[in-house]
Coordinates of C-alpha atoms and ligand atoms in Angstrom, one line a residue:
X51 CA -84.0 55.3 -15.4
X52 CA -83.1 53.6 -18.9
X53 CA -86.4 53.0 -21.0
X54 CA -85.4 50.0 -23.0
X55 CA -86.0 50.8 -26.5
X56 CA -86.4 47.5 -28.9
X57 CA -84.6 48.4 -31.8
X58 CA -82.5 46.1 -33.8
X59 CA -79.2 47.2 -32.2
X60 CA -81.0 47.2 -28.4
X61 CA -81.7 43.4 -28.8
X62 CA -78.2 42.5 -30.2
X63 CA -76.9 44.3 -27.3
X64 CA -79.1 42.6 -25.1
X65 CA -78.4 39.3 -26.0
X66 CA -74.6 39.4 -25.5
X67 CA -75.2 41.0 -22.3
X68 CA -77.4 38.6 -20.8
X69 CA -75.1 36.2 -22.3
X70 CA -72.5 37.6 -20.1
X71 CA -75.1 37.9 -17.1
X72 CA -76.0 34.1 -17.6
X73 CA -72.4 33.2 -17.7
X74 CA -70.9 35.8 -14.5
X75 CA -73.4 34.5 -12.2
X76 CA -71.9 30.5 -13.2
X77 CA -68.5 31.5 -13.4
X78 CA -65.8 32.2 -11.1
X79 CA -64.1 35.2 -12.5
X80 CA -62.2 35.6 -9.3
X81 CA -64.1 39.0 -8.1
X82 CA -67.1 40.3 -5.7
X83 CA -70.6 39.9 -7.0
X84 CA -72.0 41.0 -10.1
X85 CA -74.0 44.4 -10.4
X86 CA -76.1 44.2 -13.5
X87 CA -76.1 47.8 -15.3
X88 CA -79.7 47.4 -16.6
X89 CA -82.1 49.9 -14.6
X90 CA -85.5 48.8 -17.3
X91 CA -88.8 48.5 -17.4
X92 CA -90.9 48.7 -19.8
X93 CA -94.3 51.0 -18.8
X94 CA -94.2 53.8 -16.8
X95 CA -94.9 53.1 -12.8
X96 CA -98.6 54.0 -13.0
X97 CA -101.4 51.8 -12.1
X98 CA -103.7 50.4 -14.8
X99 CA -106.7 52.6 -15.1
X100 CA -109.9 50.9 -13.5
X101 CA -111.9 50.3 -16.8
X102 CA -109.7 48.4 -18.3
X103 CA -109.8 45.0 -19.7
X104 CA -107.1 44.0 -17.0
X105 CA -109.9 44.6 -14.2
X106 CA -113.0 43.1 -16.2
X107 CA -115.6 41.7 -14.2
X108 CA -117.1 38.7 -14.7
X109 CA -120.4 38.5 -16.8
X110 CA -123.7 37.9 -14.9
X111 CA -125.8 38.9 -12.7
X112 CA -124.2 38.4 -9.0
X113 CA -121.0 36.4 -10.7
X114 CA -118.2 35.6 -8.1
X115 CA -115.1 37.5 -9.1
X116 CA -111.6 37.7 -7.5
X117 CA -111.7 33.8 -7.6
X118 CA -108.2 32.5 -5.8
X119 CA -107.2 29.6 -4.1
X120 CA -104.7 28.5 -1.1
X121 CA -103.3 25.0 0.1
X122 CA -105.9 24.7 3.0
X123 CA -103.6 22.4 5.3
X124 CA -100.3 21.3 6.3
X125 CA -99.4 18.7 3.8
X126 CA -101.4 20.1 0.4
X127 CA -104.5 17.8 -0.2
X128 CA -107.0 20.7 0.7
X129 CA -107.7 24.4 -1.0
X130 CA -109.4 27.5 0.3
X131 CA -111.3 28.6 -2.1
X132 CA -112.3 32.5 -1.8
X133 CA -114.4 34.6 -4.2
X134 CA -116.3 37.8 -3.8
X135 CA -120.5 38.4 -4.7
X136 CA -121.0 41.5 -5.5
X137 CA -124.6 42.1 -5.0
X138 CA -125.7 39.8 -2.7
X139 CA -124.5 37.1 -0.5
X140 CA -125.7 34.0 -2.6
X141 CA -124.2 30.5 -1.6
X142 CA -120.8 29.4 -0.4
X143 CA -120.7 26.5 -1.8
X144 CA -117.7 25.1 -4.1
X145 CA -118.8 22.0 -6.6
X146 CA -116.1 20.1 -7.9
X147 CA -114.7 16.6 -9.3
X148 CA -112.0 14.6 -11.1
X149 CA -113.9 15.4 -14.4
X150 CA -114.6 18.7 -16.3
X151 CA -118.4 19.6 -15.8
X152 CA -119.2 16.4 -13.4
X153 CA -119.1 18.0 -9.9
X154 CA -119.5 15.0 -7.9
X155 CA -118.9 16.5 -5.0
X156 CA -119.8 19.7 -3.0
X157 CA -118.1 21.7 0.3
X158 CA -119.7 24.3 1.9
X159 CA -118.2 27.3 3.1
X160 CA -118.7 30.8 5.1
X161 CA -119.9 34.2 3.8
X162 CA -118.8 38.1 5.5
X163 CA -118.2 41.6 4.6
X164 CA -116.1 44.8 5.9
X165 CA -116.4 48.1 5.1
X166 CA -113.4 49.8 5.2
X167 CA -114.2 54.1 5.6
X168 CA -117.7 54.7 3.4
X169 CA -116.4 51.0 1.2
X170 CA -118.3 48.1 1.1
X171 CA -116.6 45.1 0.7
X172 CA -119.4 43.1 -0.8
X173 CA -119.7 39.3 0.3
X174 CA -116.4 37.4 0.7
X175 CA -117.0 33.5 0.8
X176 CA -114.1 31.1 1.8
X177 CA -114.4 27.5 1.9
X178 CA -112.2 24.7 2.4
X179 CA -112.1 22.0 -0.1
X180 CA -111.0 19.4 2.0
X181 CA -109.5 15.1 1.5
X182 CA -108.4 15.5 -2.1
X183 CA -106.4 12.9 -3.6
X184 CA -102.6 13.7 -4.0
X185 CA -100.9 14.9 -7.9
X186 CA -104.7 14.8 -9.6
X187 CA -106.8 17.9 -11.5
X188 CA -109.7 18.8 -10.1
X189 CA -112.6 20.5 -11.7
X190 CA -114.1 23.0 -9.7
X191 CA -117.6 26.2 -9.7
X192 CA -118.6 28.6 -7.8
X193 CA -122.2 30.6 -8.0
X194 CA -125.3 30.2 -9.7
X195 CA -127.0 29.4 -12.5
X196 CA -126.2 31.4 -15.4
X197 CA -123.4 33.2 -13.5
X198 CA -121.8 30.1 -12.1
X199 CA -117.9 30.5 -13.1
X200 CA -115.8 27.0 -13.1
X201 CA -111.9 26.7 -12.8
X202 CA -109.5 24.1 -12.5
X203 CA -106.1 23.4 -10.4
X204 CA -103.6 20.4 -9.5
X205 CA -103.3 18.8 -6.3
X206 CA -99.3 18.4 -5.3
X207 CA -97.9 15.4 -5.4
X208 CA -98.0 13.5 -2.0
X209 CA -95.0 14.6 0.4
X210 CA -92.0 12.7 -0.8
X211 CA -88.4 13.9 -0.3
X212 CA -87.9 13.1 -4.3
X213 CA -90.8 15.0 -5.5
X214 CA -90.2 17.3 -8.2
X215 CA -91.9 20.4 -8.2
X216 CA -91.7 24.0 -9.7
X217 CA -92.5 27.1 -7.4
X218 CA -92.7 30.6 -8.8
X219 CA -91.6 33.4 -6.1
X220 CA -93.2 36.6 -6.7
X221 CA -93.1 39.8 -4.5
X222 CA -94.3 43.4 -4.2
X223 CA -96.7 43.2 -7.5
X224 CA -99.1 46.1 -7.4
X225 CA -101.3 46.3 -10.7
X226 CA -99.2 48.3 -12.9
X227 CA -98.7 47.4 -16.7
X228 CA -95.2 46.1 -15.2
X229 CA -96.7 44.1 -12.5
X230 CA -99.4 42.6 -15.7
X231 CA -96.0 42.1 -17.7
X232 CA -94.7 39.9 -14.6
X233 CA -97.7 37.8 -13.9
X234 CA -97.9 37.0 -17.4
X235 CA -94.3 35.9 -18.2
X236 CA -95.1 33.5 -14.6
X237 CA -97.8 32.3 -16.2
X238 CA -95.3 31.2 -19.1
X239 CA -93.1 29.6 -16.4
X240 CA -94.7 26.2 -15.6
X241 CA -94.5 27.4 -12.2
X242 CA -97.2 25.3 -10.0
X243 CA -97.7 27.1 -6.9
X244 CA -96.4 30.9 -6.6
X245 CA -94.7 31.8 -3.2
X246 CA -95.9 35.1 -2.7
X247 CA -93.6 37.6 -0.5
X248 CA -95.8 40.3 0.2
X249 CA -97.3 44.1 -0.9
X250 CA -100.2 42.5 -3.0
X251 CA -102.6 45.8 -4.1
X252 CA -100.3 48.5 -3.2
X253 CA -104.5 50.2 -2.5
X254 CA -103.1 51.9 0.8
X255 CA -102.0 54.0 -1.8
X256 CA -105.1 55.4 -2.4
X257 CA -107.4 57.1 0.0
X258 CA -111.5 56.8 1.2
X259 CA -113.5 54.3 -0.9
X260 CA -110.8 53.9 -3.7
X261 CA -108.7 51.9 -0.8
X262 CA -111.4 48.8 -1.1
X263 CA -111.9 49.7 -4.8
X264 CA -108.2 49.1 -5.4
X265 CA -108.5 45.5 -3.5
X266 CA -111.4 44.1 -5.7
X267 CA -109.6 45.4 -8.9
X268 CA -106.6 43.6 -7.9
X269 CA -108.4 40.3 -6.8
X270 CA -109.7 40.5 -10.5
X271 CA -106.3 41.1 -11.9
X272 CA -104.4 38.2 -10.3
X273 CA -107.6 35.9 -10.8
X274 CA -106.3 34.6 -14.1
X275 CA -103.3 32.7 -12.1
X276 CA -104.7 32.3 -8.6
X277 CA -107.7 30.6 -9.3
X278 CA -105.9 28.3 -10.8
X279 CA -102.7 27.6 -8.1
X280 CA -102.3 28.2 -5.0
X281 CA -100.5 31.3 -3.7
X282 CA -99.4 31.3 -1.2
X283 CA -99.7 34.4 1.1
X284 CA -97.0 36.5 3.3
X285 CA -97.7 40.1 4.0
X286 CA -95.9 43.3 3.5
X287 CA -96.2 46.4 4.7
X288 CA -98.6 47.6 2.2
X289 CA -100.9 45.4 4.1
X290 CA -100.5 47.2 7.3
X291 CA -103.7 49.8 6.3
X292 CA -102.9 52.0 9.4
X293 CA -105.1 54.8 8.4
X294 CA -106.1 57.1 11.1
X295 CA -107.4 60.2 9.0
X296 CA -110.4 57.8 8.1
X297 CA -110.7 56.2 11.2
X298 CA -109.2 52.7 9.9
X299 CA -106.7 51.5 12.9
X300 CA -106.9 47.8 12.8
X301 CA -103.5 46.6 11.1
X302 CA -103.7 44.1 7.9
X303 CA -108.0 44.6 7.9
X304 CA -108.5 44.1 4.2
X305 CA -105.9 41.6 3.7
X306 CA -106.9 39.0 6.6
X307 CA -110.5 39.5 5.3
X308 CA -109.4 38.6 1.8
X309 CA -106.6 36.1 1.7
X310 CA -106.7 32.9 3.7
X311 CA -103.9 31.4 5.5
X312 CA -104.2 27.8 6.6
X313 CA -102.6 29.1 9.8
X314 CA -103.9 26.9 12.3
X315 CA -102.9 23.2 10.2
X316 CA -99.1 24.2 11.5
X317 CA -100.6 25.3 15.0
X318 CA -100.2 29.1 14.4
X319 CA -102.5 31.2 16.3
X320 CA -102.2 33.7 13.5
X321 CA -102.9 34.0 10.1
X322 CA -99.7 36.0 9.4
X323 CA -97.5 33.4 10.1
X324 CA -97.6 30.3 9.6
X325 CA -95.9 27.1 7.5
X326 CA -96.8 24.4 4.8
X327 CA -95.7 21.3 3.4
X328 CA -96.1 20.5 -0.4
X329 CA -94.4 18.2 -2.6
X330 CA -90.5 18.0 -1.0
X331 CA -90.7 21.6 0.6
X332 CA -91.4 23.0 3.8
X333 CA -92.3 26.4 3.2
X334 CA -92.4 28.9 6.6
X335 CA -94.0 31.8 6.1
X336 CA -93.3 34.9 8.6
X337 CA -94.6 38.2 9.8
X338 CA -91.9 41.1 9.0
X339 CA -94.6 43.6 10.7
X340 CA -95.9 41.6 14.0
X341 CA -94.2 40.9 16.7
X342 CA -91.1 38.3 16.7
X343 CA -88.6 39.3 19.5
X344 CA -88.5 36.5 22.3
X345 CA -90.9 35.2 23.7
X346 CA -93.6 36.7 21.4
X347 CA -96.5 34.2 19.9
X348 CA -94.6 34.5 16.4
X349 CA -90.9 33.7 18.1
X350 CA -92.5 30.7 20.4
X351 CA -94.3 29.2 17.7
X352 CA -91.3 29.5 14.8
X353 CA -89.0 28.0 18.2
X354 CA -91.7 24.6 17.9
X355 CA -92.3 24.9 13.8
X356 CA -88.6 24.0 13.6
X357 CA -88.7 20.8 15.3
X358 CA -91.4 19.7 13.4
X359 CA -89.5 19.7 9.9
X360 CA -88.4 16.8 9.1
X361 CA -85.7 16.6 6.2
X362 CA -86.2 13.3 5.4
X363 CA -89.6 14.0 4.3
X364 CA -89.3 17.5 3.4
X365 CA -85.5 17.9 2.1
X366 CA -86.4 21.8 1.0
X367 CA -86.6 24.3 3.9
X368 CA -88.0 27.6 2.3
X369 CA -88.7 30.5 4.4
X370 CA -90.6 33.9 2.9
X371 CA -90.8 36.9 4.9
X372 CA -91.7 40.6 3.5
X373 CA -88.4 42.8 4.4
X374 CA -85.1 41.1 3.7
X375 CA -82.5 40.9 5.8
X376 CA -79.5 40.8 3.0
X377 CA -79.8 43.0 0.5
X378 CA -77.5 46.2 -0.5
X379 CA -80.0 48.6 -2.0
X380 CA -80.2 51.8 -0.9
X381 CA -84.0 51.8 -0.5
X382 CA -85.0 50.1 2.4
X383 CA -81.4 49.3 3.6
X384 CA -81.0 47.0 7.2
X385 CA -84.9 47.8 7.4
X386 CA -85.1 43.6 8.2
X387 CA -81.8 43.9 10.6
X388 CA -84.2 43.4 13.9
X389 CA -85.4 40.1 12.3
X390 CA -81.9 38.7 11.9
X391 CA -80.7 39.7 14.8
X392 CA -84.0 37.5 16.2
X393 CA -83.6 34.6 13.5
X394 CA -80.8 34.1 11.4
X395 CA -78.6 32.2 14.2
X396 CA -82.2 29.4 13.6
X397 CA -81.8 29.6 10.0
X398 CA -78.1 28.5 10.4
X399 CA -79.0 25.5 12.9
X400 CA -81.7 24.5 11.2
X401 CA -80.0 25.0 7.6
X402 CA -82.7 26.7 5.7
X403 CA -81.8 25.9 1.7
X404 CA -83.3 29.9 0.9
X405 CA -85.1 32.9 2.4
X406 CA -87.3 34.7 -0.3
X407 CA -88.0 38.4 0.8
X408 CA -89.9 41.4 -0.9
X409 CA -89.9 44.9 -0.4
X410 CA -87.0 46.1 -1.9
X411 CA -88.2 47.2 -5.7
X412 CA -85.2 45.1 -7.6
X413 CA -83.7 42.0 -7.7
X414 CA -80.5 40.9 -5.5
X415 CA -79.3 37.5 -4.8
X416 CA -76.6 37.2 -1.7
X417 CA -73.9 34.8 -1.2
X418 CA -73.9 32.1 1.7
X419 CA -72.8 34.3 4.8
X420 CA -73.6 34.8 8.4
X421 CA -73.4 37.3 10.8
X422 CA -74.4 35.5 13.9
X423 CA -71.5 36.4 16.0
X424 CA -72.0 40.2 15.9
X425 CA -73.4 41.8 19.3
X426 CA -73.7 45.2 20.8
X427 CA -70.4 44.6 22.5
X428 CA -68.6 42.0 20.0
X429 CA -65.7 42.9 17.0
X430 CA -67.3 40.2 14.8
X431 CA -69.7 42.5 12.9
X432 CA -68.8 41.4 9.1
X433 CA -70.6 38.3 7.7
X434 CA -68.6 36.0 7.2
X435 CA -69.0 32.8 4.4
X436 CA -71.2 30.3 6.2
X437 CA -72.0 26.9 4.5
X438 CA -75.1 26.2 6.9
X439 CA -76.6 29.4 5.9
X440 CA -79.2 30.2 3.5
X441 CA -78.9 31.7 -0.2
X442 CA -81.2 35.0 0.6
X443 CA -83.5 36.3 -2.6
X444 CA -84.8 39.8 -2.5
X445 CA -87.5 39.3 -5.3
X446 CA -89.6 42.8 -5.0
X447 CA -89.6 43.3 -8.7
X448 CA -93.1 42.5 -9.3
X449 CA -93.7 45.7 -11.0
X450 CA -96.1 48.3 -8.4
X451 CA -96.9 51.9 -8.9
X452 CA -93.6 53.1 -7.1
X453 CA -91.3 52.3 -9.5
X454 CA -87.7 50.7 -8.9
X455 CA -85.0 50.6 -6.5
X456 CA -82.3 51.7 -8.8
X457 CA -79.7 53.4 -6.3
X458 CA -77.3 49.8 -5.1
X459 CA -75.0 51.2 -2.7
X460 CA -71.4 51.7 -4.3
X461 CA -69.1 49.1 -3.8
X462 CA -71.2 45.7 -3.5
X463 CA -70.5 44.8 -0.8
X464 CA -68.8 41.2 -0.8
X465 CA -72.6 39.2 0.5
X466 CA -74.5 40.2 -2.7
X467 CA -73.7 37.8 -5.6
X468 CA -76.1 39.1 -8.2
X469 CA -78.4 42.3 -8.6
X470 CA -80.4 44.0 -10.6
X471 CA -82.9 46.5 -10.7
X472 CA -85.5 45.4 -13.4
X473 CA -88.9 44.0 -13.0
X474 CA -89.2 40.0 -12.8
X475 CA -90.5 36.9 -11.4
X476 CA -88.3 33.7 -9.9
X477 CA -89.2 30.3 -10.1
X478 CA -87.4 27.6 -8.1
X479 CA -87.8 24.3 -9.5
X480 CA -86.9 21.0 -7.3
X481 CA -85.6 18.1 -9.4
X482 CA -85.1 15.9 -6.2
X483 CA -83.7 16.2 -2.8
X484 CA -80.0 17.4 -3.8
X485 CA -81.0 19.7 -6.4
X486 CA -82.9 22.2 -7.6
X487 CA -82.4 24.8 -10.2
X488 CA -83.1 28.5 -9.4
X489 CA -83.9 31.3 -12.5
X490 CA -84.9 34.8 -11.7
X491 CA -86.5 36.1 -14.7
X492 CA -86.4 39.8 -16.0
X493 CA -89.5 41.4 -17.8
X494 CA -88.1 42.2 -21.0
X495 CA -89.5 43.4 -24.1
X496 CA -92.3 41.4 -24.5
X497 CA -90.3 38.4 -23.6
X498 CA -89.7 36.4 -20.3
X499 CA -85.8 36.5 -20.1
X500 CA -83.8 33.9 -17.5
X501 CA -81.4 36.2 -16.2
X502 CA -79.7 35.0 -13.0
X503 CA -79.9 31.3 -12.4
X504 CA -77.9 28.8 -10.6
X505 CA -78.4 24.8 -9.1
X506 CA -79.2 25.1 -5.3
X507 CA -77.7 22.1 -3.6
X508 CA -80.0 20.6 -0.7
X509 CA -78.7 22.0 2.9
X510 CA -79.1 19.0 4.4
X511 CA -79.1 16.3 1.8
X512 CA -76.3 18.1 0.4
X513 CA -73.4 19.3 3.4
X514 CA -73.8 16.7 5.4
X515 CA -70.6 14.7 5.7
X516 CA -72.1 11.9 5.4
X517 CA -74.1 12.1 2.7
X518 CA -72.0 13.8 0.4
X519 CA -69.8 10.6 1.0
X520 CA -72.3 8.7 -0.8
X521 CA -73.3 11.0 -3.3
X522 CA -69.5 12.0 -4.9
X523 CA -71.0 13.5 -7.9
X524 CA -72.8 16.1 -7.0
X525 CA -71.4 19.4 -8.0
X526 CA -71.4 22.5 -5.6
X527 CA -72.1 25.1 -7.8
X528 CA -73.2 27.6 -5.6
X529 CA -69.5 27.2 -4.2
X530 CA -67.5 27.7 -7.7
X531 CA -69.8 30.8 -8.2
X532 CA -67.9 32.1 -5.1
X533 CA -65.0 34.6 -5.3
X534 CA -61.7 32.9 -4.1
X535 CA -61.7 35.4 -1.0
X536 CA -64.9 33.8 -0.1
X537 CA -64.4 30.5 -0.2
X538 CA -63.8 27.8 2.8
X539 CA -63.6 24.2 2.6
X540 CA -67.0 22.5 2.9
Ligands
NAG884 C1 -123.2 42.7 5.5 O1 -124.3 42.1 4.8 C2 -125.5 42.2 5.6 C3 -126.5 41.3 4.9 O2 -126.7 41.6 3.5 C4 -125.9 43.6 5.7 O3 -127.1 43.8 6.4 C5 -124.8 44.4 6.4 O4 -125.1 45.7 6.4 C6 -123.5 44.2 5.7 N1 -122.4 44.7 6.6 C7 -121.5 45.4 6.2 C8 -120.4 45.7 7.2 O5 -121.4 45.7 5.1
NAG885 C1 -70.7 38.9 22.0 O1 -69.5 38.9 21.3 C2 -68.3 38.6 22.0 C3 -67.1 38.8 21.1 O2 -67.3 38.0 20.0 C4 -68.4 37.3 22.6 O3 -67.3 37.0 23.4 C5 -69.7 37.2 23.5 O4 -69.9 35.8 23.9 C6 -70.9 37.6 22.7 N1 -72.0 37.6 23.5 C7 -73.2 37.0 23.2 C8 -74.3 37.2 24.2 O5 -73.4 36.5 22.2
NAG886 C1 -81.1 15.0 -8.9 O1 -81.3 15.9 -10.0 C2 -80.1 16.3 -10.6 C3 -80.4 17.5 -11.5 O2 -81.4 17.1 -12.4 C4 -79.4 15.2 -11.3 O3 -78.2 15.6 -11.8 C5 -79.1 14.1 -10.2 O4 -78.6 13.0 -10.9 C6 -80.4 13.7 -9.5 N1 -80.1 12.8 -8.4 C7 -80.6 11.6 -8.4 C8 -80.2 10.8 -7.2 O5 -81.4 11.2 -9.2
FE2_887 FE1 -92.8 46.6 1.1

């Protein structure tokens, strides 16, 4: 790996590089994807020791910590609210209002604990803040008395195919001086809502009590953003916690007792997978690690999920998942094949604009391609160009204590448009229902860098005949970016 010095000379190289970066991923220069060189970051992989300021907890005695909030139902005018007591279980009550201090209003929630081996999980409350009014601040406290904590977040505005709206996409974070180098550069980003793509703690790396130690730790880390926005939760495999040696055998323990899903607003039976509406997106969250061949609950309920999205309210059709199923790194390579094999010929019908995925430490951003026609006993197996297909993201370059992805496998192969492996944050933000612009951003020096970034043109507002027929002047950039060799009429 190349430690990134910042010397005079570094930067000046830097710049014309990402110069060149910027202007390769616009450009069509006539040849396969771009493989970025740069293999940085800037702290080694280890996890931020547990007294530091990072992991501070909150003053007072009993003070909720680990503060975060969720869109509670379909369409985005409710939160979950979740925050852990240390000491004892105190109320579950959220106060909040349209003005700082003035909580004219009150919801109640629930209160439990886990232990997890010899940990105690102390006392995690979860309440839904419910019939908010669309694109408003609200004001909002938790606990008691001296040790009553208030925060503040944004409704979305009301579903509207033209709403604008900024996203940050975030994956595989850990609690690393990288992953604290990442949340902070999103937090730069004017991002409004962060899609989270799974491997939050990375605490399965430790054993015994440090497991649930590792959980409140990070709950205190990411507090500074999430009890703010929503995040918005898929899991990884990191969740799984299968941990026979201490007798812990329930998959994803920790995580479902810690981070909400509003699951059952889009008729999910499970919290793992499940979808949301906000602003002009439809956002479908699924379950890399449950079940999803036929006829499982996950397959059956994606099958009704995609008859309910309705592009002319919801023109942006986002779909997260943990293990991606393009991506050309050798770590973790065709590890989300069974998924596609299940899915992708959906994501093709129903023309899905992008699939985020994690799990792979670097960045990589693929071309439009399908490979729906290959089978056990078909010639088809290449992926081939595809206009209804999605633009997949591999976006697990949050920054956790095992380090990058640096091996790419040698050549790119002619599906991967752009990769990198750095450490980084995305944010997609919609300007309306044809476009919205797309930046992946690399942690750099100190700095938040925009590093790959292209317009994504609307799936269905965009390809359709039709449409385009009334809307001559949009430009398909995601087409000139394409080599010549894969390019087809629209
Ligand atoms: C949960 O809290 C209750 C009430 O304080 C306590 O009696 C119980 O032992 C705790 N359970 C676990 C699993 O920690
Ligand atoms: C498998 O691929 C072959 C060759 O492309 C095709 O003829 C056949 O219909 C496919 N079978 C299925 C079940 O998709
Ligand atoms: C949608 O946004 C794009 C990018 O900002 C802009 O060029 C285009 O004119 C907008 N379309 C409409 C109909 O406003
Ligand atoms: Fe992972």
């Amino acid at each position: 790996m190349i430690m990134w010095k910042d010397t005079g000379m570094g930067s000046m190289l830097f710049q014309l590089l990402l110069v060149s970066f910027v202007f390769l991923s616009f450009v069509d220069n006539g040849s396969a994807g771009v493989t970025s060189k740069f293999v940085r970051q800037e702290w080694p992989s280890d996890d931020i020791p547990l007294d530091n300021e990072a992991f501070a907890v909150p003053k007072g005695q009993n003070a909720p910590q680990q503060v975060h909030i969720t869109q509670g139902d379909y369409d985005g005018n409710a939160i979950i609210v979740s925050w852990v007591t240390p000491d004892e279980p105190g109320p579950s009550q959220v106060r909040y209002g349209t003005s700082e201090k003035k909580y004219d209003f009150t919801a109640e929630g629930t209160v439990k604990n886990y232990t997890f081996y010899n940990y105690n999980s102390g006392y995690i409350h979860e309440c839904l803040v419910d019939g908010l009014e669309y694109d408003t601040k609200y004001y909002y406290e938790v606990g008691v008395g001296d040790s009553a904590r208030a925060f503040s977040f944004q409704t979305p505005p009301k579903i509207h195919p033209d709403a604008p709206y900024k996203f940050g996409i975030i994956g595989d974070l850990g609690q690393t001086y990288n992953s604290r180098s990442t949340i902070e550069h999103y937090m730069e980003s004017g991002g409004q809502a962060v899609l989270f793509v799974g491997d939050l703690s990375y605490s399965d790396r430790y054993q015994y009590h440090d497991v649930g130690v590792r959980w409140d730790t990070w709950g205190r880390f990411i507090e500074r953003s999430a009890a703010y926005q929503p995040w918005i939760w898929t899991a990884g495999n990191h969740e799984i916690e299968y941990m026979p040696y201490m007798g812990e055998v329930i998959p994803f323990k920790s995580y479902l007792q810690r981070y909400p899903t509003p699951y059952a607003a889009s008729k999910s039976s499970n919290p793992l997978w499940y979808s949301i509406r906000r602003a002009s997106a439809h956002i479908i969250v699924l379950s890399s690690y449950s079940p999803f061949v036929k006829y499982t609950p996950q397959w059956r309920w994606l099958a009704e999920e995609f008859k309910r999205v309705d592009r002319e309210k919801t023109p942006w059709l986002i779909v997260l998942m943990h293990a991606p199923i393009y991506n050309s790194n050798e770590a973790h390579f065709m590890e989300g094949e069974s998924m596609r094999t299940v899915f992708e010929s959906w994501f093709i019908q129903h023309k899905v604009d992008v699939v985020y995925a994690g799990h792979v430490h670097a960045y990589e951003r693929s071309y439009r391609v399908s490979n729906i026609h290959y089978n056990v006993s078909g010639g088809d197996r290449y992926p081939v160009p595809d206009k209804s297909a999605p633009v997949y993201i591999t976006v697990g370059d949050g920054g956790n204590q095992e380090g990058l992805a640096s091996r790419f496998q040698d050549p790119q192969p002619e599906y991967s448009a752009f990769r990198e492996a750095s450490y980084g944050h995305s944010t997609l933000e919609i300007k309306n229902r044809t476009h919205a612009f797309y930046h992946w951003n690399r942690n750099d020096d100190g700095k938040r860098v925009a590093t790959d970034s292209f317009m994504l043109h609307n799936q269905y507002w965009g390809s359709s005949r039709r449409r385009r027929k009334l809307n001559k002047n949009h430009v398909h950039t995601v087409l000139a970016s394409m080599p010549h060799r894969l390019r087809r009429p629209l």
